[in-house]
Each structure stands twice: as structure tokens, then as C-alpha cells.
Short mmCIF file of C-alpha atoms in Angstrom, two decimals:
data_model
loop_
_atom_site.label_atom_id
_atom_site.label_comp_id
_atom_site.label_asym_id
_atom_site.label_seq_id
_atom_site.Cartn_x
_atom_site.Cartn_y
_atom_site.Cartn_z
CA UNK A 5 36.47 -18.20 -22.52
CA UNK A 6 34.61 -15.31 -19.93
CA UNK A 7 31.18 -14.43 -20.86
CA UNK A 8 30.50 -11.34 -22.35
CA UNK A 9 29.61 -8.73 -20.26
CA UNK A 10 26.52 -7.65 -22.10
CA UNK A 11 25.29 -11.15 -21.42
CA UNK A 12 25.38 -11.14 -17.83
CA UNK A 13 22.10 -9.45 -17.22
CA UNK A 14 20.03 -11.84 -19.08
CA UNK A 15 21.58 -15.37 -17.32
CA UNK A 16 21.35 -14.01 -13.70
CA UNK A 17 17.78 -12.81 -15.20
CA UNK A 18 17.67 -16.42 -15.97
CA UNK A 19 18.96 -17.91 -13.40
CA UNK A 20 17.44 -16.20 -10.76
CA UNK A 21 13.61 -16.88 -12.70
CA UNK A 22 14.66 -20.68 -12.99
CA UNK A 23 15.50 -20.26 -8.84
CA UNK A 24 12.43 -18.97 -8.60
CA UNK A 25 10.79 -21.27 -10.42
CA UNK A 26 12.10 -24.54 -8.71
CA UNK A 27 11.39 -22.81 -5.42
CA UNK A 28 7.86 -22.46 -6.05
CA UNK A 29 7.19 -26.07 -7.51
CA UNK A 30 9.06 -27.33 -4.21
CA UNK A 31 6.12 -25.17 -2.23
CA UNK A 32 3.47 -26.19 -3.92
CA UNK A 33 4.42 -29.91 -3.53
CA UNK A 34 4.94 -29.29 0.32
CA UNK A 35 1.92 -27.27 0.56
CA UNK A 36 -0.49 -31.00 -0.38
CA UNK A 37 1.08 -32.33 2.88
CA UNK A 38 0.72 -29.02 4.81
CA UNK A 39 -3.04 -29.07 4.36
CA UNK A 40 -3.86 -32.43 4.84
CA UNK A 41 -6.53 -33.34 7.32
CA UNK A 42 -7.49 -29.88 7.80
CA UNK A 43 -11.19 -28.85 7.69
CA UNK A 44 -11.47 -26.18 4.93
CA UNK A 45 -14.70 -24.45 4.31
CA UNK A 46 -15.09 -22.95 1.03
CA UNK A 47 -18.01 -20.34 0.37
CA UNK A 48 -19.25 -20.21 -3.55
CA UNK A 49 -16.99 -23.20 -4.15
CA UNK A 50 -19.01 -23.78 -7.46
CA UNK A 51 -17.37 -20.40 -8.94
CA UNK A 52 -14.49 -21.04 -11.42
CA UNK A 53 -11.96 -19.93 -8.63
CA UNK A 54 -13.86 -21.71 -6.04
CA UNK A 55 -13.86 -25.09 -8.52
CA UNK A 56 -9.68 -24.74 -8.65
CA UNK A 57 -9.71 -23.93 -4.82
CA UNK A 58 -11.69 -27.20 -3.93
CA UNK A 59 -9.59 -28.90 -6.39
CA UNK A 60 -5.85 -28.63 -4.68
CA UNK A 61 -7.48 -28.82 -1.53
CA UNK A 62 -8.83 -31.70 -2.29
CA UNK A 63 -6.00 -33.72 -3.60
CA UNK A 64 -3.94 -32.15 -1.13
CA UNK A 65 -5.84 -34.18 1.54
CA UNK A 66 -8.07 -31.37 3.04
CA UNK A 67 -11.46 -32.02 5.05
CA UNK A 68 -13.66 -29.95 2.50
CA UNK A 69 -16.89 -28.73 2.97
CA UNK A 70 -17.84 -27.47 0.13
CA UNK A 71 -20.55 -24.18 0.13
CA UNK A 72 -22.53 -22.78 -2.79
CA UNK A 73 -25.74 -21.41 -3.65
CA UNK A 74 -26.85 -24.17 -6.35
CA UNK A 75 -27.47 -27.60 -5.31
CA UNK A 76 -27.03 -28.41 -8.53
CA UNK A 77 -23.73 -27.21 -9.13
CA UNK A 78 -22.66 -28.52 -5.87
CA UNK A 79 -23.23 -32.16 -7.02
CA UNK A 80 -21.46 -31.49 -10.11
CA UNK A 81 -18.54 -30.31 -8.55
CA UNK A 82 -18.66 -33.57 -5.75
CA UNK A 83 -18.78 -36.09 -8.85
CA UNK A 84 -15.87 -34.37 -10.43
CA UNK A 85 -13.41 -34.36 -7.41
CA UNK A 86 -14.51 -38.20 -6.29
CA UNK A 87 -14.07 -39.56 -9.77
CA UNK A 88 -10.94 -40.46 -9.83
CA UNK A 89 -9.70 -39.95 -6.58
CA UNK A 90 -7.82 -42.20 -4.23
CA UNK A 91 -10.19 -43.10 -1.33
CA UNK A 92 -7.06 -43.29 0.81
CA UNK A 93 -5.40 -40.20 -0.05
CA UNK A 94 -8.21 -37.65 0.02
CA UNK A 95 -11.91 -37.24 1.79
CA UNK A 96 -15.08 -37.39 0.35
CA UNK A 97 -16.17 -33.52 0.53
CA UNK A 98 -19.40 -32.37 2.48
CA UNK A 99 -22.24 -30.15 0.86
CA UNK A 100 -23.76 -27.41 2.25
CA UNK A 101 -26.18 -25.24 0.69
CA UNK A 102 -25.35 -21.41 1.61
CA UNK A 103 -26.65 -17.95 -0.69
CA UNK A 104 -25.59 -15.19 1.15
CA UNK A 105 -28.20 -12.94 -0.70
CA UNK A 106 -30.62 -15.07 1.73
CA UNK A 107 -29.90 -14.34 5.13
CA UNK A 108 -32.94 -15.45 6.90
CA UNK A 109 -31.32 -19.18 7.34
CA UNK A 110 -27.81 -18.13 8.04
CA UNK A 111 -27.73 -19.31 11.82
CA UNK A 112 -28.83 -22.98 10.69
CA UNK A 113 -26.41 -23.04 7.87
CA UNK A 114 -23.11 -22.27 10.37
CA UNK A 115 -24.62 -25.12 12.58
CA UNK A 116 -24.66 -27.38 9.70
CA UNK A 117 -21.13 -26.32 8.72
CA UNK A 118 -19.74 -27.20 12.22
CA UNK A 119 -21.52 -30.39 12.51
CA UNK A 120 -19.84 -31.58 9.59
CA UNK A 121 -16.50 -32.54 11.01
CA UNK A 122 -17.02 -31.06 13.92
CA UNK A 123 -14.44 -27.73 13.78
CA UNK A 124 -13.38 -25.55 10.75
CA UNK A 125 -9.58 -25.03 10.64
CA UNK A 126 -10.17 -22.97 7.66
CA UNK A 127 -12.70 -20.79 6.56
CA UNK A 128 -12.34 -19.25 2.81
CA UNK A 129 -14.46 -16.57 2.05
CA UNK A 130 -14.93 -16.05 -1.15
CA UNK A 131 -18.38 -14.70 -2.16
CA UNK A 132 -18.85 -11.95 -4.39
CA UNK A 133 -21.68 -10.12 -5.98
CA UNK A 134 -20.25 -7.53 -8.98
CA UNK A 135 -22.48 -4.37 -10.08
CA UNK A 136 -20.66 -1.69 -12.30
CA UNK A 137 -23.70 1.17 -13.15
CA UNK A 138 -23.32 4.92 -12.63
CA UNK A 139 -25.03 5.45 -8.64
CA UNK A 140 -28.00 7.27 -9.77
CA UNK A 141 -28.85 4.13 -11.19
CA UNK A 142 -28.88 1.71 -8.28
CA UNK A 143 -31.49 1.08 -6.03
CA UNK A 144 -31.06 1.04 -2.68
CA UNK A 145 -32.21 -2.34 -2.52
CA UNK A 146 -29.37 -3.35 -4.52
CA UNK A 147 -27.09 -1.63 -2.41
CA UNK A 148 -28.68 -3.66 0.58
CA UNK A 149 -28.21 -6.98 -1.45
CA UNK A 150 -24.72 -6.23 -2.47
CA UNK A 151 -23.69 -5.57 1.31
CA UNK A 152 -25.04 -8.59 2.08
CA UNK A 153 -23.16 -11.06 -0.32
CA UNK A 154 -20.21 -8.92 0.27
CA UNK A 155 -19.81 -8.13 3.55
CA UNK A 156 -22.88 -9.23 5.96
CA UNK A 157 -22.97 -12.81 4.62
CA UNK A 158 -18.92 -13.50 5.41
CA UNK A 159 -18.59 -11.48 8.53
CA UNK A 160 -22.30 -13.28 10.03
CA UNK A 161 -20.16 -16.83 9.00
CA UNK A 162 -17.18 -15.53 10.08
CA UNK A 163 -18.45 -14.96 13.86
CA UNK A 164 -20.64 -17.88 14.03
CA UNK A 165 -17.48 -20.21 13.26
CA UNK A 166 -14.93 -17.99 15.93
CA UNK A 167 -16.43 -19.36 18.54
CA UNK A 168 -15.09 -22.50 18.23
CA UNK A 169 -12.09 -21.66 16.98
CA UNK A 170 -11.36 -19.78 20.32
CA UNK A 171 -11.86 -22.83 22.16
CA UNK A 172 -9.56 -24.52 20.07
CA UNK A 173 -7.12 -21.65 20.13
CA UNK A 174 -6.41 -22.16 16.60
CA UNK A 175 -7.74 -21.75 13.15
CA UNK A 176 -7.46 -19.15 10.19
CA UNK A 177 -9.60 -16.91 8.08
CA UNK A 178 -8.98 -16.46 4.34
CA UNK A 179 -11.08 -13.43 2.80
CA UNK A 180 -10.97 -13.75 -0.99
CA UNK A 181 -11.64 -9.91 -1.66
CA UNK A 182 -10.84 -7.42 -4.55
CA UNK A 183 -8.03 -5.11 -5.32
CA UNK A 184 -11.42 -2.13 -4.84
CA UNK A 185 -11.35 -2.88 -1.24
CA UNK A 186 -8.38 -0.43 -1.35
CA UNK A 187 -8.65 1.65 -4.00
CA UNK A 188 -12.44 2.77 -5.03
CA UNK A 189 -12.98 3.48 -8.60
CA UNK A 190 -16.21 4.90 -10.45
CA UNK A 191 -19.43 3.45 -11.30
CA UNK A 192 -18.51 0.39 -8.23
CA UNK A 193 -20.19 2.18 -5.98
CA UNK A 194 -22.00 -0.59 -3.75
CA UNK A 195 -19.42 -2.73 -4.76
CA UNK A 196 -16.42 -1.13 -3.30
CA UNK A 197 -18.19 0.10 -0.34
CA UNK A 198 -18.52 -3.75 0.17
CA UNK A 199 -15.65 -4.68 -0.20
CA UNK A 200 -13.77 -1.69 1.90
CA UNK A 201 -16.13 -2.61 4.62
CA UNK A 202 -15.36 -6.55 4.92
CA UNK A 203 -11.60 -5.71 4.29
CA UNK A 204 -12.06 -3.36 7.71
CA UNK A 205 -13.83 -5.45 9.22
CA UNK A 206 -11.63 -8.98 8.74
CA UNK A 207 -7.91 -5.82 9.55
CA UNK A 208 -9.63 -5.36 12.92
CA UNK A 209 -10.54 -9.39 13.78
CA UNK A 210 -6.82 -9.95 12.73
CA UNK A 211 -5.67 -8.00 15.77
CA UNK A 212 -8.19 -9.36 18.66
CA UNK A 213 -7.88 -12.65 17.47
CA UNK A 214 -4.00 -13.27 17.58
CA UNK A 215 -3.71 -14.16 21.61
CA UNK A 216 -5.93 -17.13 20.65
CA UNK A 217 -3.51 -18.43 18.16
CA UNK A 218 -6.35 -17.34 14.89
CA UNK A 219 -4.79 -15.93 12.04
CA UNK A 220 -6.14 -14.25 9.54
CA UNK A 221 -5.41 -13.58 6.14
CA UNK A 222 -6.63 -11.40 3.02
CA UNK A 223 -5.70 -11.46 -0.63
CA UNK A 224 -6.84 -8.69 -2.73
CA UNK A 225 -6.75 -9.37 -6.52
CA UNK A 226 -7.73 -7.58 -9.67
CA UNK A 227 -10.19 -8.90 -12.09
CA UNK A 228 -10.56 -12.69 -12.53
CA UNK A 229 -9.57 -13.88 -15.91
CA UNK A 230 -10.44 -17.16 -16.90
CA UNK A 231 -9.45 -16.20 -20.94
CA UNK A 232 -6.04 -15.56 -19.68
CA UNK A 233 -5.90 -18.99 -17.98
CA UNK A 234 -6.89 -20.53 -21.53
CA UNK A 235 -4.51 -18.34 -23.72
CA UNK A 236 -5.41 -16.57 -26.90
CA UNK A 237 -7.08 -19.54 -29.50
CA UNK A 238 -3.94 -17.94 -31.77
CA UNK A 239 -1.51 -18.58 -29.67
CA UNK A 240 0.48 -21.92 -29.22
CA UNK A 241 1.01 -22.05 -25.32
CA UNK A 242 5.00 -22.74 -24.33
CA UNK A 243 5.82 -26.24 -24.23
CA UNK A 244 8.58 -25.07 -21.58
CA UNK A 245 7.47 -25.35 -17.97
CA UNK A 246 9.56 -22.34 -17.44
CA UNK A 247 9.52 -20.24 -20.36
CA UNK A 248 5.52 -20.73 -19.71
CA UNK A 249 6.41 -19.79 -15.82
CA UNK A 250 7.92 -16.72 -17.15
CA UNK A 251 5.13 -15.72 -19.44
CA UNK A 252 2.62 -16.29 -16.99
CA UNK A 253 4.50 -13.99 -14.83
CA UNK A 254 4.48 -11.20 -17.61
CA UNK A 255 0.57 -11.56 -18.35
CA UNK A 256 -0.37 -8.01 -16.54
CA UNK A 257 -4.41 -9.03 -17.95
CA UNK A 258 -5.95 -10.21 -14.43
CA UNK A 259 -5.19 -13.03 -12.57
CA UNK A 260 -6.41 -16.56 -13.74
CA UNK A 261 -8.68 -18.47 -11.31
CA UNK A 262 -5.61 -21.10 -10.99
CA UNK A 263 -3.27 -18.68 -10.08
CA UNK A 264 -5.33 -17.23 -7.29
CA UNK A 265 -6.06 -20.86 -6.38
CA UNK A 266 -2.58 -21.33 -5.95
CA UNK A 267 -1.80 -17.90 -4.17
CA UNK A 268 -5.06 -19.11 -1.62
CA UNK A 269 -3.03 -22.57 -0.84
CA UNK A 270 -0.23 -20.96 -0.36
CA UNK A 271 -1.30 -18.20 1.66
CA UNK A 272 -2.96 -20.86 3.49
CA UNK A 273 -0.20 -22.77 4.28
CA UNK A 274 2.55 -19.19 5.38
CA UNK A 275 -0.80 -17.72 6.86
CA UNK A 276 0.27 -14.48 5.35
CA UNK A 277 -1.53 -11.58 6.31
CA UNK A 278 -2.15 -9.99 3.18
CA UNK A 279 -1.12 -10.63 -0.04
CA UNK A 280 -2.14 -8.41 -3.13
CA UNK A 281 -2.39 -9.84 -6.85
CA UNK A 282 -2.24 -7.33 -8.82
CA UNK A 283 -0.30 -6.22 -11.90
CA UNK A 284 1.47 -2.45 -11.86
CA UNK A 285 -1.06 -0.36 -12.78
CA UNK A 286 -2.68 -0.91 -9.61
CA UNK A 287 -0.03 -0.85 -7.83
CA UNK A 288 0.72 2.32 -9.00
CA UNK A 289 -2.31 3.90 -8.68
CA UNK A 290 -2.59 2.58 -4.28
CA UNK A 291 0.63 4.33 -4.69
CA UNK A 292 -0.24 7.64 -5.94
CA UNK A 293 -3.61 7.43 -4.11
CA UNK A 294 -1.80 7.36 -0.85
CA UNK A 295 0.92 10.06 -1.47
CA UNK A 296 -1.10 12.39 -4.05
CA UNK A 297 -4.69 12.12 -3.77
CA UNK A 298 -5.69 15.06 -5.39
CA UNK A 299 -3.73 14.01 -8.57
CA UNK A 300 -5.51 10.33 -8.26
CA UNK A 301 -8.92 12.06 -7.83
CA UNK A 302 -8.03 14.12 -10.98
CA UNK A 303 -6.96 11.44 -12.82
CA UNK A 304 -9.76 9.05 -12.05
CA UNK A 305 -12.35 11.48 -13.15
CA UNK A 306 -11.05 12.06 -16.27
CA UNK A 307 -10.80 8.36 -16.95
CA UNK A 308 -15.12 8.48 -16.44
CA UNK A 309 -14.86 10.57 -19.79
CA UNK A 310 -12.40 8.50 -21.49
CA UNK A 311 -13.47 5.17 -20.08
CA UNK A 312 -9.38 3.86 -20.63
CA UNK A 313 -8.32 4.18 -17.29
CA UNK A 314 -10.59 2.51 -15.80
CA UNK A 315 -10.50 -0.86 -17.43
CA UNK A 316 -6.92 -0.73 -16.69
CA UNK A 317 -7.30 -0.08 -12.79
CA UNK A 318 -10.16 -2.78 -12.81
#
């Protein structure tokens, strides 16, 4: 008995998700062995994507030295990956205190950093200081300390680190930067300034650094959403690993700081160049931004009156 033709759509829908599916369980399995050993510097590890990020890392056998601007937090975040852990499967991760809004002590810190193992295989920069308010309404010293978390801060770690990693003729940079690095939207001022300026700047290191064997990476993403991680308090989550594949897939809300955990890993492990997590509207808008600007620009400032737009680009 042939299947009906109206059916055929939704099995090679099917089958082709379930493919998809299996595939990416079988990369995220390899990717533990693929990062084992390596030294892996995360900046703001205490963040909630920075927590998930140390996390697979972690048990995937990584060197980590772990970077943050609370001591506190830092500790917290040590206790939780080490309880529990196998001592022969994973290493117990180094601390180092780093706040990029302070930049007087910034040569000592990236000497601290290297003495920890020795060598970074991977740095992960993922900083970030957020400011939405109209311009008129920012300071300049704001601006200043914006910059600095945002673009100063990773680029001053960045070339303090390359060094070595010339010598070694290998290593990679991962900059953990936002879908506004590309596509500048109202009231962000300072923010995507920042963030257009250490996307530049990390496009052009890609290119001098490739005879030595460095790659470098970037993954823009839009707004981190740790509700959509949890699910609605409503809503029963799937009990199907891939039915609740699927719906992850169709959440266009953000990205959850587990899936861009994930996305860093594996980015990490294909050093991909860039990668962009983002869900259509943005991808739209880069679109129409790049082929009709002056629609974009007309578009945009409407949405500062209506206010709609803009959540959905954010």
C-alpha cells in the first residue's frame, strides 16, 4: 500500500529533522573529545551563558581558566563544576579576576592568564556591557565605559595573548558579540558602535593571522533568553527528545544561553568563521539593509514611534 502523496511532505520533513537531529547529538558527543586538554579562557564566565560555556567545556575535558569580574561569583561557579566531577576526566579550573570596565590592571591580568597553563589555545570573548537610552541621554563617560567592556577590554586581551600564540603557530579566537554589530538599531547607540567596532576589529585579525595557523571566529546572536531556555510555567515541555529538538528549533524568541553554549563548542571545534544566531526577522532586516537602505532607514524610524519593530529586530 503507497503512501499518499499529500503525506510525503511531512515524513521527508520528518525524516530529514530526525537526520538532523541524530547528526547533531553525534557532534556534540565528538565535540567533548575534540576539546579535551585544550586551554580555554573564558571572559565573564560567571554570566548565565558564560556558566553553560564553562560547563561543556569543562566536562568535555578543557584546561579552563575561568575570568569574571566577581570573586565571589567565581568561587561559586568553581564549587559547582568540581562537585561532582571525575578528577580523571576533567581539570580543576583556574580563577582569574578580570573587569574590563577597569583597565588600569589589564597588562598584569594577561600575565596571570598565561602563567596559568602556560599558553591559551582558546580565548572566548564574551564580555558585554548593554545600555538602551535615546543619545541625548548618555554621557560621554558612558560611551567611554561601554567601549571599553565592549571593545577595548577584548581587543587589549586579545593582543596580549597573540603573541604567544604566534610562536606556537596555533590557537583560535572566539568573539561572543551581538547580532547589532551588523545591523545598528535606535536608542543602542554606544552599544552598537561597540560592538561594530570589535566585530571590525577581530574581521581584520582573521586575515593577518591565518599564515600562523590562528583562526578566528565570531558568532553574532540576538538577545539572550534565559525564559525561553526554562519554557513558559504553562507549558508542559515535550517529553520527546525530538519533538522538543523541533520546537526548540521553531522558538524565533532569542537564543537560550545553552543553545549559544552549544553553538560556541561547536564553533570551537569546525573553527567556523562566523556564525549568526538569529531568527528571520533579523535576517531579513541585514537583508534589506544591504540591498535597500533607504527603505531600512525608513522603516527603522518609524519603528522609534511605534516601538514594535524594534523589540522584534533586538
Amino acid at each position: 500500500m503507497g503512501v499518499p502523496s499529500v503525506m510525503v511532505l511531512p515524513l521527508l520533513i520528518v525524516v530529514f529533522a530526525g537526520v538532523y537531529y541524530v547528526y547533531n547529538e553525534v557532534m556534540r558527543f565528538m565535540s567533548k573529545s575534540m576539546v579535551r586538554n585544550k586551554v580555554v579562557v573564558i571572559t565573564d564566565a560567571v554570566s548565565g551563558m558564560g556558566n553553560e560555556c564553562a560547563r561543556l567545556f569543562h566536562e568535555g575535558g578543557a584546561r579552563l581558566v575561568l575570568c569574571g569580574p566577581s570573586w565571589d561569583k567565581l568561587e561559586s561557579l568553581y564549587d559547582s563544576l568540581c562537585s561532582g566531577s571525575d578528577p580523571s576526566k576533567t581539570f580543576t579550573p583556574k580563577l582569574v579576576l578580570l573587569d574590563f570596565s577597569d583597565m588600569e590592571n589589564i597588562s598584569e591580568v594577561i600575565t596571570e592568564i598565561g602563567e596559568c597553563y602556560g599558553c591559551v589555545d582558546v580565548l572566548i570573548c564574551n564580555s558585554s556591557m548593554k545600555v538602551k537610552a535615546p543619545v541625548q541621554n548618555l554621557s560621554l563617560e558612558m560611551d567611554k565605559t561601554v567601549m571599553d567592556v565592549n571593545y577595548f577590554g577584548p581587543i587589549t586581551l586579545a593582543k596580549g595573548i597573540l603573541p604567544s600564540m604566534i610562536t606556537r603557530r596555533t590557537g583560535q579566537f572566539v568573539l561572543v558579540n551581538s547580532i547589532q554589530g551588523k545591523l545598528a538599531l535606535p536608542f543602542r547607540t554606544c552599544y552598537a558602535a561597540s560592538k561594530h567596532a570589535v566585530q571590525a576589529f577581530f574581521d581584520c585579525l582573521r586575515a593577518e593571522v591565518e599564515e600562523y595557523g590562528i583562526s578566528v571566529s565570531t558568532i553574532s546572536h540576538t538577545f539572550i533568553n534565559a525564559v525561553a531556555e526554562n519554557g513558559a510555567p504553562s507549558k508542559t515541555p515535550p517529553t520527546n527528545p525530538l519533538w522538543a529538538y523541533i520546537s526548540s528549533k521553531l522558538n524565533t524568541h532569542g537564543v537560550s544561553p545553552s543553545s549559544l553554549a552549544h553553538e560556541i563548542v561547536r564553533t570551537v571545534n569546525r573553527q567556523n568563521r562566523e556564525v549568526l544566531l538569529a531568527h528571520p526577522m533579523p535576517w531579513v532586516a541585514l537583508y534589506i539593509r544591504s540591498l535597500l537602505p533607504s527603505f531600512f532607514f525608513a522603516v527603522v524610524a518609524a519603528g522609534v514611534k511605534d516601538g514594535a519593530m524594534d523589540e522584534q529586530l533586538k
